[in-house]
N, C-alpha and C. Protein backbone atom coordinates (compact mmCIF):
# COMPACT_ATOMS: atom_id res chain seq x y z
N MET A 1 12.77 6.38 -4.73
CA MET A 1 12.20 6.80 -3.34
C MET A 1 11.46 5.74 -2.57
N LYS A 2 11.81 5.42 -1.40
CA LYS A 2 11.14 4.44 -0.68
C LYS A 2 10.45 4.87 0.41
N LYS A 3 9.30 4.61 0.85
CA LYS A 3 8.68 4.82 1.98
C LYS A 3 7.79 3.86 2.69
N THR A 4 7.84 3.92 3.90
CA THR A 4 7.25 3.09 4.99
C THR A 4 5.79 3.71 5.35
N TYR A 5 4.61 2.87 5.40
CA TYR A 5 3.50 3.65 5.84
C TYR A 5 2.74 2.47 6.99
N LYS A 6 2.05 2.99 7.89
CA LYS A 6 1.31 2.17 8.91
C LYS A 6 0.09 1.66 7.93
N ILE A 7 -0.35 0.57 8.13
CA ILE A 7 -1.69 0.09 7.73
C ILE A 7 -2.53 -0.51 8.76
N GLU A 8 -3.75 -0.74 8.47
CA GLU A 8 -4.56 -1.49 9.05
C GLU A 8 -5.28 -2.70 8.11
N VAL A 9 -4.83 -3.99 8.43
CA VAL A 9 -5.43 -4.87 7.61
C VAL A 9 -5.81 -6.03 8.49
N ASP A 10 -6.91 -6.79 8.08
CA ASP A 10 -7.47 -7.46 8.96
C ASP A 10 -6.61 -9.13 8.94
N CYS A 11 -6.25 -9.46 7.72
CA CYS A 11 -5.59 -10.74 7.58
C CYS A 11 -4.72 -10.93 6.72
N ALA A 12 -3.84 -11.85 6.84
CA ALA A 12 -2.58 -12.27 5.95
C ALA A 12 -3.05 -12.30 4.42
N ASN A 13 -4.21 -12.88 4.05
CA ASN A 13 -4.59 -13.09 2.78
C ASN A 13 -4.96 -11.63 2.07
N CYS A 14 -5.62 -10.88 2.91
CA CYS A 14 -5.97 -9.45 2.32
C CYS A 14 -4.66 -8.78 2.19
N ALA A 15 -3.73 -8.91 3.03
CA ALA A 15 -2.58 -8.25 3.04
C ALA A 15 -1.68 -8.44 1.67
N ASN A 16 -1.80 -9.66 1.52
CA ASN A 16 -1.37 -10.15 0.06
C ASN A 16 -1.93 -9.64 -1.08
N LEU A 17 -3.05 -9.54 -0.95
CA LEU A 17 -4.00 -9.04 -2.20
C LEU A 17 -3.96 -7.50 -2.27
N MET A 18 -3.84 -6.97 -0.98
CA MET A 18 -3.40 -5.49 -1.10
C MET A 18 -1.92 -5.04 -1.56
N GLU A 19 -1.06 -6.02 -1.21
CA GLU A 19 0.18 -5.88 -2.09
C GLU A 19 0.26 -5.82 -3.50
N GLN A 20 -0.58 -7.07 -4.02
CA GLN A 20 -0.62 -7.15 -5.37
C GLN A 20 -1.36 -5.92 -6.01
N ALA A 21 -2.37 -5.37 -5.47
CA ALA A 21 -3.06 -4.16 -5.91
C ALA A 21 -2.23 -2.96 -5.79
N ALA A 22 -1.44 -2.89 -5.04
CA ALA A 22 -0.32 -1.66 -4.77
C ALA A 22 0.59 -1.78 -5.93
N ARG A 23 1.05 -2.84 -6.24
CA ARG A 23 2.20 -3.33 -7.44
C ARG A 23 1.54 -2.94 -8.43
N LYS A 24 0.34 -2.76 -8.81
CA LYS A 24 -0.32 -2.63 -10.28
C LYS A 24 -0.49 -1.36 -10.38
N THR A 25 -0.29 -0.32 -9.41
CA THR A 25 -0.63 0.93 -9.42
C THR A 25 0.35 1.66 -10.03
N ALA A 26 -0.03 2.71 -10.96
CA ALA A 26 0.96 3.33 -11.93
C ALA A 26 1.70 4.29 -10.91
N GLY A 27 3.05 4.21 -10.98
CA GLY A 27 3.90 4.95 -10.30
C GLY A 27 4.57 4.36 -9.27
N VAL A 28 4.26 3.15 -9.05
CA VAL A 28 4.82 2.25 -8.09
C VAL A 28 5.54 1.31 -8.81
N ALA A 29 6.83 1.22 -8.23
CA ALA A 29 8.19 0.33 -8.74
C ALA A 29 7.76 -0.80 -8.03
N SER A 30 7.78 -1.02 -6.52
CA SER A 30 7.56 -2.05 -6.01
C SER A 30 6.80 -1.94 -4.59
N ALA A 31 6.21 -2.91 -3.83
CA ALA A 31 5.39 -2.49 -2.74
C ALA A 31 5.42 -3.99 -2.03
N THR A 32 5.65 -3.90 -0.59
CA THR A 32 5.61 -4.89 0.29
C THR A 32 4.70 -4.69 1.21
N VAL A 33 3.77 -5.48 1.88
CA VAL A 33 2.93 -5.51 2.71
C VAL A 33 3.20 -6.40 3.81
N ASN A 34 3.36 -6.21 4.97
CA ASN A 34 3.85 -7.22 6.17
C ASN A 34 2.52 -7.13 7.10
N PHE A 35 1.71 -8.28 6.84
CA PHE A 35 0.63 -8.17 8.05
C PHE A 35 1.12 -8.34 9.55
N MET A 36 2.15 -8.88 9.89
CA MET A 36 2.69 -8.92 11.37
C MET A 36 2.94 -7.73 11.79
N THR A 37 3.67 -6.88 11.09
CA THR A 37 4.14 -5.48 11.56
C THR A 37 3.07 -4.31 11.13
N GLN A 38 1.99 -4.75 10.20
CA GLN A 38 0.96 -3.71 9.96
C GLN A 38 1.93 -2.76 9.26
N LYS A 39 2.67 -2.94 8.38
CA LYS A 39 3.51 -2.04 7.41
C LYS A 39 3.28 -2.14 6.21
N MET A 40 3.40 -1.15 5.25
CA MET A 40 3.54 -1.29 3.99
C MET A 40 4.60 -0.34 3.35
N ILE A 41 5.61 -1.08 2.75
CA ILE A 41 6.80 -0.23 2.03
C ILE A 41 6.58 -0.33 0.55
N VAL A 42 6.71 1.11 0.16
CA VAL A 42 6.50 1.28 -1.29
C VAL A 42 7.50 2.12 -1.80
N GLU A 43 8.13 1.78 -2.93
CA GLU A 43 9.18 2.33 -3.76
C GLU A 43 8.43 2.77 -4.82
N PHE A 44 8.62 4.01 -5.09
CA PHE A 44 8.07 4.75 -6.14
C PHE A 44 9.02 5.06 -7.45
N GLU A 45 8.28 4.87 -8.64
CA GLU A 45 8.98 5.18 -9.88
C GLU A 45 9.79 6.70 -9.64
N GLU A 46 10.69 6.74 -10.50
CA GLU A 46 11.68 7.93 -10.61
C GLU A 46 10.69 9.13 -11.03
N GLY A 47 10.77 10.25 -10.34
CA GLY A 47 9.88 11.34 -10.81
C GLY A 47 8.46 11.50 -10.31
N LYS A 48 7.86 10.33 -9.70
CA LYS A 48 6.76 10.49 -9.26
C LYS A 48 6.32 11.05 -7.91
N GLU A 49 5.23 11.61 -7.64
CA GLU A 49 4.90 12.29 -6.48
C GLU A 49 4.33 11.35 -5.44
N ALA A 50 4.84 11.07 -4.24
CA ALA A 50 4.43 9.88 -3.60
C ALA A 50 3.18 10.03 -3.04
N ALA A 51 2.64 11.33 -2.64
CA ALA A 51 1.35 11.56 -2.19
C ALA A 51 0.14 11.12 -3.16
N GLN A 52 0.28 11.53 -4.42
CA GLN A 52 -0.37 11.40 -5.51
C GLN A 52 -0.54 9.69 -5.71
N VAL A 53 0.55 9.37 -5.83
CA VAL A 53 0.54 7.73 -6.07
C VAL A 53 -0.08 7.04 -4.92
N MET A 54 0.31 7.29 -3.48
CA MET A 54 -0.44 6.77 -2.30
C MET A 54 -2.09 7.05 -2.45
N GLU A 55 -2.75 8.10 -3.02
CA GLU A 55 -4.00 8.26 -3.30
C GLU A 55 -4.62 6.80 -3.88
N SER A 56 -3.87 6.90 -5.05
CA SER A 56 -4.32 5.78 -5.92
C SER A 56 -4.12 4.30 -5.40
N VAL A 57 -3.02 4.19 -4.52
CA VAL A 57 -3.06 2.95 -3.83
C VAL A 57 -3.91 2.58 -3.02
N LEU A 58 -4.30 3.60 -2.19
CA LEU A 58 -5.32 3.36 -1.09
C LEU A 58 -6.81 3.08 -1.81
N LYS A 59 -7.03 3.76 -2.80
CA LYS A 59 -8.28 3.25 -3.76
C LYS A 59 -8.27 2.06 -4.04
N ALA A 60 -6.90 1.27 -4.64
CA ALA A 60 -6.86 0.09 -5.12
C ALA A 60 -6.99 -0.73 -3.88
N CYS A 61 -6.34 -0.57 -2.82
CA CYS A 61 -6.51 -1.42 -1.51
C CYS A 61 -7.92 -1.64 -0.94
N LYS A 62 -8.66 -0.22 -1.38
CA LYS A 62 -10.02 -0.39 -0.71
C LYS A 62 -10.98 -1.11 -1.60
N LYS A 63 -10.47 -1.35 -2.80
CA LYS A 63 -11.42 -2.47 -3.78
C LYS A 63 -11.10 -3.91 -3.15
N VAL A 64 -10.02 -4.12 -2.71
CA VAL A 64 -9.79 -5.37 -1.93
C VAL A 64 -10.17 -5.64 -0.83
N GLU A 65 -10.14 -4.75 0.05
CA GLU A 65 -10.58 -4.59 1.34
C GLU A 65 -11.09 -3.19 1.88
N PRO A 66 -12.39 -3.09 1.74
CA PRO A 66 -13.04 -1.63 2.02
C PRO A 66 -12.64 -1.03 3.09
N ASP A 67 -12.55 -1.88 4.24
CA ASP A 67 -12.09 -1.19 5.66
C ASP A 67 -10.86 -0.96 5.84
N CYS A 68 -9.81 -1.33 4.87
CA CYS A 68 -8.47 -1.01 5.01
C CYS A 68 -8.01 0.63 5.30
N GLU A 69 -7.11 0.61 6.12
CA GLU A 69 -6.65 1.88 6.28
C GLU A 69 -5.01 2.37 5.91
N ILE A 70 -4.60 3.13 5.23
CA ILE A 70 -3.27 3.32 5.08
C ILE A 70 -2.96 4.87 5.78
N PHE A 71 -2.16 5.20 6.67
CA PHE A 71 -2.01 6.18 7.48
C PHE A 71 -0.73 6.92 6.66
N LEU A 72 -1.10 7.99 5.74
CA LEU A 72 -0.38 8.40 5.16
C LEU A 72 0.34 9.85 5.71
């Protein structure tokens, strides 16, 4: 399952770091962050609950950029 989320990220480098953090999160098959459109596309592993996985993704992204927001 693939979902798109609106994000708030301040710079392209931070977006790249957030993308890497999201990809390493358990339950995420792939993740892409587009700084220009302020969107994150996440593909979840089979059988994983998107809401639970996204809580972990948000925590991982906040380690990279504490003031980032992902609108779930």
